[in-house]
Amino acid sequence: MPNDIVLFRVEELFARYNYARDFFVSMGIAEIDTSLSLKEFVANIKHESLEDAGLNKEQLIENFMAFIDKMEALKSNSGNIVESISIIGGKDKYGNNEDINLELKLGEVISIVGPTGSGKSRLLADIECLAQKDTPTCRQILLDGKVPEANRRFSMENKLVAQLSQNMNFVMDLAVEDFIKLHAESRMLDKQNEIVAAIVSCANDLAGEKFDRDTPLTQLSGGQSRALMIADTALLSPSPIVLIDEIENAGIDRKKAVELLLKEEKLVLISTHDPVLALMGDKRLVIKNGGISKIIVLSKEEKDYIDVLEEIDRKMLGIRSHLRSGGVLDDKIVDFELARE
Amino acid sequence: MKIITVSGPPSSGKTSVILKTVELLKREHLEIGVVKFDSLSTYDDLLYKKIGIKVKVGLSGNLCPDHYYMSNIEDCVKWGVKENLDMLISESAGLCNRCSPHIKDVLSICVVDNLSGINTPKKIGPMLKLADIVVITKGDIVSQAEREVFAFRVKQSNARASIVFINGITGQGAYDLSIRMREANAFSSIENKRLRFSMPAAVCSYCTGETRIGDVYQTGNIKKIRI
């Protein structure tokens, strides 16, 4: 941003920074004479309007400049910002050393298993806040093998981590299309129509039951919501690391969902009790008493079981929809073939 | 004594955020006090007492809570100094969005929540626009996209503030805030300090107890809708 920005004509600024007009509009200042310089324009704003905006003239210019700075930084920072993270072990609930030094790279899937209360969410939280031996577990998280700089850790502008969990819902009262456009706008992306089309088609691919871009968010089923969240996070969230906490079988194709996130070169960590998701990890971290007690690398034999488990799952889903539509169970529907094998 | 002002719309999670952050700060054996400003009643003082925090409550009753806060804050600082506190936190609800509780040089935190709607950051005045730190709560129950859009809207309203995401139930994110709070400026008095922006003003007949409707009963500082 040029130092003498206050001397620039407003129309030049709006042309250069396409989000600049929205800054003033959002402050309730809609009448803008764009032929004036920024300084003159702000000097001419009525006292009343400023009162309503809750800023004085200097504060308005300061906030405007800070906003331009942040938005420009955001634009230039759209690529992936790390290649890997490392987890350096701390202590478990009983104070025993957690003997771990584990590097996780973008493009990997890591599943996290363990009984309820064992510390799976705590591990995700440590990664989310880039713990530096200062959380209850005393773990340390490195970025690209190095201790992250303090400002990296506390600057929330470029969050490294996106999160998805069972408890998350859409609370906006908008149609799918408007919602996605709003998200794209906040990332200052053009081609919003193409983005909407891509995300809706991805989500439909995951969900099975189709919805279109005019569907209100609040009318999506559980599975459709989950599918839209995953497609949106994959295609529109800038965060290179995705933490998934307890997304159970909501009628979405979990294999495709994970593949979609991987295609976007993300590191995916899944905390789960679901056997299919557990087997999707290239590595499986077993949590016990608050610490990582074991790291299992997925073997070829285990990998083959994914198909078997999915078959069982499909069967269960089939029985579910059969019963839902008023059907009666018999041997033909249940087909115990699999169990007898 | 470090002084921090925390404000935010009702039910945004101010008390939960303070409780979780203070728990972390207490581990460093800091003596912390909270002044809770509210309008009619509060039970939050019990929550603070429970974790061993000195607490004072101010109820504004029929006065503008913002003005009430301003005319009491210096006495609260004196109380904190007398009690030998290392840190004094004032907690006040921004009951109207035009609230302006932040004081120059004093670390100011505004708490807003993801459930309040994406237009909320635009609608809140100096309380959010002039805060040093904006804490966003209730992120655990909305989608990633909504979190990102909400944070963007906060940036649009106040690009100079740092944004901290805190889960008021688990305390996730509170550590980041505790670091920033440790760096707050310390004062032995805040006499002669200034607000960052003037408070909402209204001295009209209704301020002084008028209850009747009609032009003839309206005197003083009156503003009309352009219809």
Coordinates of C-alpha atoms in Angstrom, one line a residue:
Chain A
M1 CA 0.0 0.0 0.0
P2 CA 1.4 3.4 -0.9
N3 CA 2.3 5.7 2.0
D4 CA 0.5 8.7 0.6
I5 CA -2.7 6.7 0.3
V6 CA -4.8 9.6 1.8
L7 CA -3.9 11.7 -1.3
F8 CA -5.2 9.1 -3.8
R9 CA -8.5 9.7 -5.4
V10 CA -11.2 7.5 -4.0
E11 CA -12.1 6.2 -7.5
E12 CA -8.5 5.1 -8.0
L13 CA -8.5 3.3 -4.6
F14 CA -11.8 1.5 -5.5
A15 CA -10.3 0.4 -8.8
R16 CA -7.2 -0.8 -7.2
Y17 CA -8.8 -2.5 -4.2
N18 CA -12.1 -4.0 -5.3
Y19 CA -13.2 -4.6 -1.7
A20 CA -12.6 -1.0 -0.6
R21 CA -16.0 0.4 -1.3
D22 CA -17.6 -2.3 0.9
F23 CA -15.5 -1.1 3.8
F24 CA -17.3 2.3 3.8
V25 CA -20.7 0.8 3.0
S26 CA -20.4 -1.5 5.9
M27 CA -19.8 1.5 8.1
G28 CA -23.1 3.0 6.9
I29 CA -21.3 5.5 4.7
A30 CA -23.0 5.0 1.3
E31 CA -22.8 8.4 -0.3
I32 CA -19.3 8.5 -1.7
D33 CA -18.0 11.2 -4.0
T34 CA -15.3 9.2 -5.7
S35 CA -13.7 12.1 -7.5
L36 CA -12.3 13.4 -4.1
S37 CA -9.1 12.3 -2.5
L38 CA -9.4 9.9 0.4
K39 CA -8.5 12.8 2.7
E40 CA -11.0 15.2 1.3
F41 CA -13.7 12.5 1.2
V42 CA -13.2 11.7 4.9
A43 CA -13.0 15.3 5.9
N44 CA -16.4 15.8 4.2
I45 CA -18.2 13.0 6.0
K46 CA -20.9 14.4 8.2
H47 CA -20.3 14.4 12.0
E48 CA -23.6 12.5 12.4
S49 CA -22.5 9.6 10.1
L50 CA -19.3 9.3 11.9
E51 CA -21.1 9.2 15.2
D52 CA -23.2 6.4 13.8
A53 CA -20.2 4.5 12.5
G54 CA -18.6 4.8 15.9
L55 CA -15.3 6.1 14.7
N56 CA -13.8 9.6 14.3
K57 CA -12.0 10.7 11.2
E58 CA -8.5 9.6 12.1
Q59 CA -9.8 6.2 13.4
L60 CA -11.7 5.7 10.2
I61 CA -8.6 6.3 8.1
E62 CA -6.5 4.1 10.4
N63 CA -9.0 1.3 10.2
F64 CA -9.3 1.6 6.4
M65 CA -5.5 1.4 6.0
A66 CA -5.2 -1.6 8.3
F67 CA -8.1 -3.3 6.4
I68 CA -6.3 -2.8 3.0
D69 CA -3.1 -4.1 4.5
K70 CA -4.8 -7.2 5.8
M71 CA -6.7 -7.9 2.7
E72 CA -3.6 -7.6 0.5
A73 CA -1.7 -9.9 2.8
L74 CA -4.6 -12.4 2.6
K75 CA -4.6 -12.2 -1.2
S76 CA -0.9 -12.8 -1.6
N77 CA -1.0 -15.7 0.9
S78 CA -3.4 -18.0 -0.8
G79 CA -1.1 -20.9 -1.3
N80 CA -0.2 -23.6 1.3
I81 CA 1.9 -22.1 4.0
V82 CA 3.4 -25.2 5.5
E83 CA 4.6 -28.6 4.2
S84 CA 4.6 -30.6 7.4
I85 CA 3.9 -30.5 11.1
S86 CA 5.7 -32.5 13.8
I87 CA 4.3 -33.7 17.1
I88 CA 6.9 -33.9 19.8
G89 CA 5.6 -36.0 22.7
G90 CA 4.9 -34.5 26.2
K91 CA 3.4 -36.4 29.1
D92 CA 0.3 -38.6 29.6
K93 CA -2.2 -38.2 32.4
Y94 CA 0.0 -40.1 34.8
G95 CA 3.1 -38.0 34.0
N96 CA 4.8 -40.7 31.9
N97 CA 6.8 -39.5 29.0
E98 CA 5.1 -39.7 25.6
D99 CA 8.0 -41.0 23.5
I100 CA 7.0 -39.5 20.1
N101 CA 8.5 -37.5 17.4
L102 CA 6.2 -37.7 14.5
E103 CA 6.3 -35.8 11.3
L104 CA 3.0 -35.5 9.3
K105 CA 3.0 -34.2 5.8
L106 CA 0.4 -32.5 3.6
G107 CA -1.4 -35.1 1.6
E108 CA -1.4 -37.7 4.4
V109 CA -4.4 -39.0 6.3
I110 CA -4.0 -39.8 10.0
S111 CA -6.6 -41.4 12.1
I112 CA -6.8 -41.1 15.8
V113 CA -8.4 -43.8 17.9
G114 CA -8.9 -44.5 21.6
P115 CA -11.7 -44.8 24.1
T116 CA -13.9 -41.8 25.0
G117 CA -12.1 -39.5 27.3
S118 CA -8.7 -40.9 26.3
G119 CA -7.4 -37.6 24.9
K120 CA -8.2 -37.6 21.2
S121 CA -9.8 -34.2 21.2
R122 CA -6.9 -32.9 23.4
L123 CA -4.4 -33.9 20.7
L124 CA -6.5 -32.1 18.0
A125 CA -6.6 -29.0 20.3
D126 CA -2.8 -29.1 20.7
I127 CA -2.4 -29.1 17.0
E128 CA -4.9 -26.4 16.5
C129 CA -3.2 -24.0 18.9
L130 CA 0.3 -25.1 17.9
A131 CA 1.1 -26.1 21.5
Q132 CA 4.6 -25.2 22.7
K133 CA 4.9 -27.4 25.9
D134 CA 2.4 -25.0 27.5
T135 CA -0.8 -27.1 27.3
P136 CA -1.7 -29.8 29.9
T137 CA 0.0 -32.4 27.8
C138 CA 3.3 -30.5 27.4
R139 CA 3.4 -31.4 23.7
Q140 CA 5.2 -29.4 21.2
I141 CA 4.1 -28.8 17.6
L142 CA 6.7 -27.8 15.0
L143 CA 6.0 -26.4 11.5
D144 CA 8.3 -27.6 8.8
G145 CA 10.6 -29.0 11.6
K146 CA 10.9 -25.6 13.3
V147 CA 9.4 -23.9 16.3
P148 CA 6.8 -21.5 14.9
E149 CA 7.4 -17.8 15.4
A150 CA 5.2 -16.3 18.1
N151 CA 3.4 -14.0 15.7
R152 CA 2.7 -17.0 13.4
R153 CA 1.2 -18.7 16.4
F154 CA -1.0 -15.9 17.5
S155 CA -1.9 -14.3 14.2
M156 CA -5.3 -15.7 13.5
E157 CA -5.4 -14.2 10.1
N158 CA -4.0 -17.2 8.3
K159 CA -5.4 -20.0 10.3
L160 CA -3.6 -23.3 9.5
V161 CA -6.3 -25.5 10.8
A162 CA -9.9 -26.0 9.7
Q163 CA -12.2 -28.1 11.9
L164 CA -15.2 -30.3 11.2
S165 CA -17.2 -32.0 13.9
Q166 CA -20.4 -33.7 14.5
N167 CA -21.7 -30.8 16.6
M168 CA -21.3 -28.2 13.9
N169 CA -24.4 -26.9 12.1
F170 CA -25.2 -24.2 9.6
V171 CA -26.9 -21.4 11.5
M172 CA -27.2 -18.9 8.6
D173 CA -30.6 -18.6 7.0
L174 CA -29.5 -18.5 3.4
A175 CA -29.7 -20.6 0.2
V176 CA -26.7 -22.8 -0.5
E177 CA -25.7 -20.6 -3.4
D178 CA -25.7 -17.3 -1.4
F179 CA -23.9 -19.0 1.4
I180 CA -21.1 -20.2 -0.8
K181 CA -20.8 -16.9 -2.5
L182 CA -20.5 -15.2 0.9
H183 CA -17.6 -17.5 1.8
A184 CA -15.9 -16.9 -1.6
E185 CA -16.3 -13.2 -1.1
S186 CA -14.6 -13.3 2.3
R187 CA -11.6 -14.9 0.5
M188 CA -11.9 -12.3 -2.3
L189 CA -12.2 -14.9 -5.0
D190 CA -13.8 -14.1 -8.4
K191 CA -15.6 -16.7 -10.6
Q192 CA -18.1 -17.2 -7.8
N193 CA -20.6 -19.0 -10.1
E194 CA -18.0 -21.6 -11.0
I195 CA -17.1 -22.1 -7.4
V196 CA -20.8 -22.6 -6.4
A197 CA -21.2 -25.2 -9.2
A198 CA -18.1 -27.1 -8.2
I199 CA -19.0 -27.2 -4.5
V200 CA -22.6 -28.2 -5.0
S201 CA -21.6 -31.0 -7.4
C202 CA -18.9 -32.3 -5.0
A203 CA -21.3 -32.2 -2.1
N204 CA -24.0 -34.1 -4.1
D205 CA -21.4 -36.6 -5.0
L206 CA -20.7 -37.3 -1.3
A207 CA -24.2 -37.2 0.0
G208 CA -26.2 -39.4 -2.3
E209 CA -29.5 -37.5 -1.8
K210 CA -29.2 -34.5 -4.2
F211 CA -29.9 -30.9 -3.4
D212 CA -29.5 -27.8 -5.6
R213 CA -28.1 -24.4 -5.2
D214 CA -31.5 -22.8 -4.3
T215 CA -32.0 -25.1 -1.3
P216 CA -32.0 -23.2 2.0
L217 CA -29.2 -24.4 4.3
T218 CA -31.7 -25.0 7.0
Q219 CA -33.5 -27.6 4.9
L220 CA -30.5 -29.8 4.2
S221 CA -30.5 -33.2 5.9
G222 CA -27.8 -34.2 8.3
G223 CA -25.9 -36.0 5.6
Q224 CA -26.3 -33.2 3.1
S225 CA -25.1 -30.6 5.6
R226 CA -22.0 -32.7 6.4
A227 CA -21.3 -33.3 2.7
L228 CA -21.6 -29.5 2.0
M229 CA -19.3 -28.7 4.9
I230 CA -16.7 -31.1 3.6
A231 CA -16.9 -30.0 0.0
D232 CA -16.7 -26.3 1.1
T233 CA -13.8 -26.9 3.4
A234 CA -11.9 -28.8 0.7
L235 CA -12.5 -26.3 -2.1
L236 CA -12.9 -23.0 -0.3
S237 CA -11.1 -23.0 3.1
P238 CA -7.5 -21.8 2.9
S239 CA -6.4 -23.9 5.8
P240 CA -3.9 -26.7 4.8
I241 CA -4.7 -28.9 7.8
V242 CA -8.2 -30.3 8.4
L243 CA -9.2 -31.8 11.8
I244 CA -12.2 -34.0 11.8
D245 CA -13.7 -34.9 15.1
E246 CA -16.3 -37.7 15.3
I247 CA -18.0 -37.4 11.9
E248 CA -19.9 -40.7 12.0
N249 CA -21.9 -42.4 9.4
A250 CA -24.4 -39.8 8.3
G251 CA -25.1 -41.4 5.0
I252 CA -22.1 -39.7 3.2
D253 CA -19.4 -41.5 1.2
R254 CA -16.5 -41.2 3.7
K255 CA -13.9 -42.6 1.3
K256 CA -14.8 -40.0 -1.3
A257 CA -14.8 -37.3 1.3
V258 CA -11.3 -38.1 2.4
E259 CA -10.1 -38.4 -1.2
L260 CA -11.6 -35.0 -2.0
L261 CA -9.7 -33.4 0.9
L262 CA -6.5 -35.1 -0.2
K263 CA -6.9 -34.0 -3.8
E264 CA -6.6 -30.5 -2.4
E265 CA -3.3 -31.4 -0.8
K266 CA -4.4 -31.1 2.8
L267 CA -3.2 -32.9 5.8
V268 CA -6.3 -34.7 7.3
L269 CA -6.5 -35.9 10.9
I270 CA -9.6 -37.9 11.8
S271 CA -10.5 -38.6 15.4
T272 CA -13.0 -41.5 15.2
H273 CA -14.7 -44.5 16.6
D274 CA -15.8 -45.6 13.2
P275 CA -13.9 -48.6 11.9
V276 CA -14.1 -47.5 8.2
L277 CA -12.7 -44.1 9.0
A278 CA -10.1 -45.5 11.3
L279 CA -8.7 -47.7 8.5
M280 CA -8.6 -44.7 6.1
G281 CA -5.5 -43.4 7.9
D282 CA -2.1 -44.0 6.4
K283 CA -1.1 -44.0 10.0
R284 CA -3.3 -44.7 13.0
L285 CA -2.5 -43.0 16.3
V286 CA -3.7 -45.0 19.4
I287 CA -4.4 -42.7 22.4
K288 CA -4.3 -44.1 25.9
N289 CA -4.4 -42.2 29.2
G290 CA -3.9 -38.9 27.4
G291 CA -0.8 -39.9 25.4
I292 CA -0.1 -41.4 22.0
S293 CA 0.7 -45.0 23.0
K294 CA 1.1 -46.5 19.6
I295 CA 1.5 -45.6 15.9
I296 CA 0.2 -48.2 13.5
V297 CA 1.1 -47.9 9.8
L298 CA -1.7 -49.2 7.7
S299 CA -0.7 -52.6 6.2
K300 CA -1.9 -54.0 2.9
E301 CA -3.9 -56.7 4.7
E302 CA -5.7 -54.1 6.8
K303 CA -6.4 -52.0 3.7
D304 CA -8.2 -54.9 2.1
Y305 CA -10.6 -54.9 5.0
I306 CA -11.9 -51.4 4.1
D307 CA -14.0 -52.9 1.3
V308 CA -15.4 -55.6 3.6
L309 CA -16.3 -53.1 6.3
E310 CA -17.9 -50.8 3.7
E311 CA -19.9 -53.8 2.4
I312 CA -21.3 -54.4 6.0
D313 CA -22.0 -50.7 6.2
R314 CA -23.9 -50.6 3.0
K315 CA -25.9 -53.6 4.2
M316 CA -26.8 -51.8 7.4
L317 CA -27.9 -48.7 5.5
G318 CA -30.0 -50.8 3.2
I319 CA -31.7 -52.4 6.1
R320 CA -32.3 -49.0 7.6
S321 CA -33.9 -47.5 4.6
H322 CA -35.9 -50.8 4.1
L323 CA -37.3 -50.4 7.6
R324 CA -37.9 -46.7 7.2
S325 CA -40.0 -47.2 4.2
G326 CA -42.2 -49.7 6.1
G327 CA -40.5 -52.9 5.1
V328 CA -40.4 -56.1 7.1
L329 CA -37.1 -58.0 7.8
D330 CA -36.6 -61.4 6.4
D331 CA -33.6 -63.5 5.4
K332 CA -33.5 -62.2 1.9
I333 CA -33.2 -58.6 3.0
V334 CA -30.7 -59.3 5.8
D335 CA -28.7 -61.8 3.8
F336 CA -26.3 -63.2 6.3
E337 CA -23.9 -64.4 3.7
L338 CA -21.3 -62.0 4.9
A339 CA -21.5 -63.0 8.5
R340 CA -21.3 -66.7 7.7
E341 CA -18.2 -66.3 5.6
Chain B
M1 CA -1.7 -3.3 38.3
K2 CA -2.6 -4.5 34.8
I3 CA -6.0 -3.2 33.7
I4 CA -8.1 -4.9 31.1
T5 CA -11.6 -4.0 29.9
V6 CA -13.8 -6.8 28.5
S7 CA -17.1 -6.0 26.9
G8 CA -19.5 -7.6 24.4
P9 CA -23.2 -8.1 23.7
P10 CA -25.3 -10.0 26.3
S11 CA -24.8 -13.8 26.3
S12 CA -21.8 -13.7 24.0
G13 CA -19.7 -15.6 26.5
K14 CA -17.7 -12.8 28.3
T15 CA -17.8 -14.5 31.7
S16 CA -16.8 -17.9 30.3
V17 CA -13.9 -16.5 28.4
I18 CA -12.7 -14.6 31.5
L19 CA -13.1 -17.7 33.7
K20 CA -11.1 -19.9 31.3
T21 CA -8.4 -17.4 30.8
V22 CA -8.1 -16.5 34.5
E23 CA -7.7 -20.2 35.4
L24 CA -4.6 -20.2 33.3
L25 CA -3.2 -17.0 34.7
K26 CA -3.8 -18.1 38.2
R27 CA -1.3 -21.0 37.7
E28 CA 1.3 -18.3 37.5
H29 CA 0.2 -17.1 41.0
L30 CA -1.2 -13.8 39.7
E31 CA -3.7 -12.1 42.1
I32 CA -6.7 -11.3 39.9
G33 CA -9.8 -9.3 40.5
V34 CA -12.9 -8.8 38.4
V35 CA -15.5 -6.0 38.5
K36 CA -18.7 -7.2 37.0
F37 CA -21.0 -4.5 35.6
D38 CA -24.6 -5.5 34.8
S39 CA -27.9 -3.7 34.7
L40 CA -30.5 -5.5 36.9
S41 CA -29.0 -8.6 38.4
T42 CA -26.1 -11.1 38.0
Y43 CA -25.0 -14.4 39.4
D44 CA -21.6 -14.4 37.8
D45 CA -19.9 -13.1 40.9
L46 CA -20.5 -16.5 42.4
L47 CA -18.7 -18.2 39.5
Y48 CA -15.7 -15.9 40.0
K49 CA -15.6 -16.4 43.8
K50 CA -15.7 -20.2 43.3
I51 CA -12.4 -20.1 41.5
G52 CA -10.9 -17.8 44.1
I53 CA -11.1 -14.5 42.4
K54 CA -11.9 -11.2 44.2
V55 CA -15.0 -9.7 42.7
K56 CA -17.1 -6.5 42.9
V57 CA -20.5 -6.2 41.3
G58 CA -22.0 -3.0 40.0
L59 CA -25.7 -2.9 39.0
S60 CA -26.6 0.2 37.0
G61 CA -30.4 -0.2 37.5
N62 CA -32.2 2.6 35.6
L63 CA -29.0 4.4 34.5
C64 CA -27.3 3.8 31.1
P65 CA -24.9 1.0 32.0
D66 CA -22.2 2.6 29.9
H67 CA -22.3 5.8 31.8
Y68 CA -22.6 4.0 35.1
Y69 CA -19.4 2.0 34.2
M70 CA -17.5 5.1 33.4
S71 CA -18.4 6.9 36.6
N72 CA -17.3 4.0 38.7
I73 CA -14.3 2.6 36.9
E74 CA -11.7 4.8 38.7
D75 CA -13.1 3.7 42.1
C76 CA -12.7 0.1 41.0
V77 CA -9.1 0.8 40.1
K78 CA -8.5 2.2 43.6
W79 CA -10.1 -0.9 45.1
G80 CA -7.8 -3.1 43.0
V81 CA -4.7 -1.2 44.1
K82 CA -5.8 -1.5 47.7
E83 CA -6.3 -5.2 47.4
N84 CA -2.8 -5.5 45.8
L85 CA -4.1 -7.1 42.7
D86 CA -1.7 -7.9 39.8
M87 CA -4.6 -7.7 37.3
L88 CA -8.0 -6.0 37.3
I89 CA -10.5 -7.0 34.7
S90 CA -13.7 -5.1 34.2
E91 CA -16.6 -7.0 32.6
S92 CA -19.4 -5.0 31.1
A93 CA -22.3 -6.0 28.8
G94 CA -22.7 -3.8 25.7
L95 CA -26.4 -3.5 26.0
C96 CA -26.8 -1.2 23.1
N97 CA -24.5 -1.6 20.1
R98 CA -23.4 2.0 20.4
C99 CA -21.6 1.1 23.6
S100 CA -18.1 2.6 23.9
P101 CA -16.3 1.3 27.0
H102 CA -12.7 1.2 25.7
I103 CA -10.1 3.5 27.3
K104 CA -7.0 4.7 25.5
D105 CA -3.8 2.7 26.4
V106 CA -5.9 0.2 28.5
L107 CA -6.0 -3.3 26.9
S108 CA -9.5 -3.7 25.5
I109 CA -11.2 -6.9 24.6
C110 CA -14.6 -7.3 22.8
V111 CA -16.3 -10.7 22.9
V112 CA -18.7 -11.7 20.1
D113 CA -20.2 -15.0 19.2
N114 CA -20.7 -16.9 16.0
L115 CA -24.4 -17.4 16.6
S116 CA -25.2 -13.7 16.7
G117 CA -25.4 -13.5 12.9
I118 CA -22.9 -12.4 10.3
N119 CA -24.1 -8.8 10.2
T120 CA -23.4 -8.3 13.9
P121 CA -19.8 -7.2 13.5
K122 CA -21.0 -4.4 11.2
K123 CA -23.7 -3.4 13.7
I124 CA -21.5 -3.0 16.7
G125 CA -19.9 0.4 17.1
P126 CA -16.8 1.5 19.1
M127 CA -17.1 -1.5 21.4
L128 CA -15.9 -3.7 18.5
K129 CA -14.4 -1.2 16.1
L130 CA -11.9 0.2 18.6
A131 CA -11.0 -3.0 20.6
D132 CA -7.5 -4.3 20.7
I133 CA -8.6 -7.9 20.7
V134 CA -11.8 -9.4 19.4
V135 CA -12.6 -12.8 20.9
I136 CA -15.0 -15.0 18.8
T137 CA -16.8 -17.7 20.7
K138 CA -19.2 -20.6 20.0
G139 CA -17.2 -21.7 17.0
D140 CA -17.6 -25.3 18.0
I141 CA -21.3 -25.4 16.9
V142 CA -21.1 -23.6 13.5
S143 CA -19.5 -24.7 10.2
Q144 CA -15.9 -23.9 9.2
A145 CA -17.3 -21.6 6.5
E146 CA -19.4 -19.6 8.9
R147 CA -16.4 -19.2 11.2
E148 CA -14.4 -17.9 8.3
V149 CA -17.1 -15.5 7.0
F150 CA -17.7 -14.2 10.6
A151 CA -14.0 -13.6 11.2
F152 CA -13.8 -11.8 7.8
R153 CA -16.6 -9.5 8.8
V154 CA -14.9 -8.7 12.1
K155 CA -11.7 -7.9 10.2
Q156 CA -13.8 -5.6 7.9
S157 CA -15.1 -3.8 11.0
N158 CA -11.8 -3.7 12.9
A159 CA -8.7 -4.7 10.9
R160 CA -6.4 -3.5 13.7
A161 CA -7.6 -5.9 16.3
S162 CA -6.1 -9.4 16.7
I163 CA -8.8 -12.1 16.5
V164 CA -8.8 -15.0 19.1
F165 CA -11.1 -17.9 18.8
I166 CA -12.2 -19.3 22.2
N167 CA -14.4 -22.2 23.1
G168 CA -15.9 -21.1 26.4
I169 CA -16.8 -24.6 27.5
T170 CA -13.5 -26.4 26.9
G171 CA -11.3 -23.3 27.1
Q172 CA -9.7 -24.1 23.8
G173 CA -8.0 -20.9 22.6
A174 CA -7.9 -19.3 26.1
Y175 CA -4.1 -19.8 26.3
D176 CA -3.6 -17.5 23.4
L177 CA -5.6 -14.8 25.1
S178 CA -3.9 -15.3 28.5
I179 CA -0.5 -14.5 26.8
R180 CA -1.9 -11.2 25.4
M181 CA -3.5 -10.4 28.8
R182 CA -0.1 -10.8 30.5
E183 CA 1.3 -8.1 28.2
A184 CA -1.4 -5.6 29.2
N185 CA -0.3 -2.1 30.4
A186 CA -0.1 -1.5 34.1
F187 CA -1.4 1.5 35.9
S188 CA -1.8 2.7 39.5
S189 CA -4.6 5.1 38.5
I190 CA -6.5 5.9 35.4
E191 CA -7.5 9.3 36.3
N192 CA -7.4 11.8 33.4
K193 CA -7.3 8.9 30.9
R194 CA -9.7 9.2 28.0
L195 CA -12.2 7.0 26.3
R196 CA -11.3 6.0 22.8
F197 CA -14.7 7.3 21.6
S198 CA -17.5 9.2 23.2
M199 CA -20.3 7.3 24.9
P200 CA -23.8 7.2 23.5
A201 CA -25.5 10.4 24.6
A202 CA -29.1 11.2 25.5
V203 CA -30.3 13.8 27.8
C204 CA -34.0 14.1 27.1
S205 CA -37.2 14.2 29.1
Y206 CA -37.4 10.4 29.1
C207 CA -34.0 10.2 30.8
T208 CA -35.4 12.1 33.7
G209 CA -38.5 10.0 34.2
E210 CA -41.1 11.2 31.6
T211 CA -43.5 8.4 30.7
R212 CA -46.0 10.1 28.4
I213 CA -45.9 9.8 24.6
G214 CA -46.2 12.8 22.3
D215 CA -44.2 15.8 20.9
V216 CA -45.1 18.1 23.7
Y217 CA -43.4 15.8 26.3
Q218 CA -40.2 15.6 24.4
T219 CA -37.4 18.0 25.4
G220 CA -33.6 17.9 25.3
N221 CA -31.6 15.7 23.0
I222 CA -34.1 14.3 20.5
K223 CA -33.5 12.6 17.2
K224 CA -36.2 11.7 14.7
I225 CA -36.6 9.0 12.0
R226 CA -36.7 10.6 8.5
I227 CA -40.1 9.2 7.3

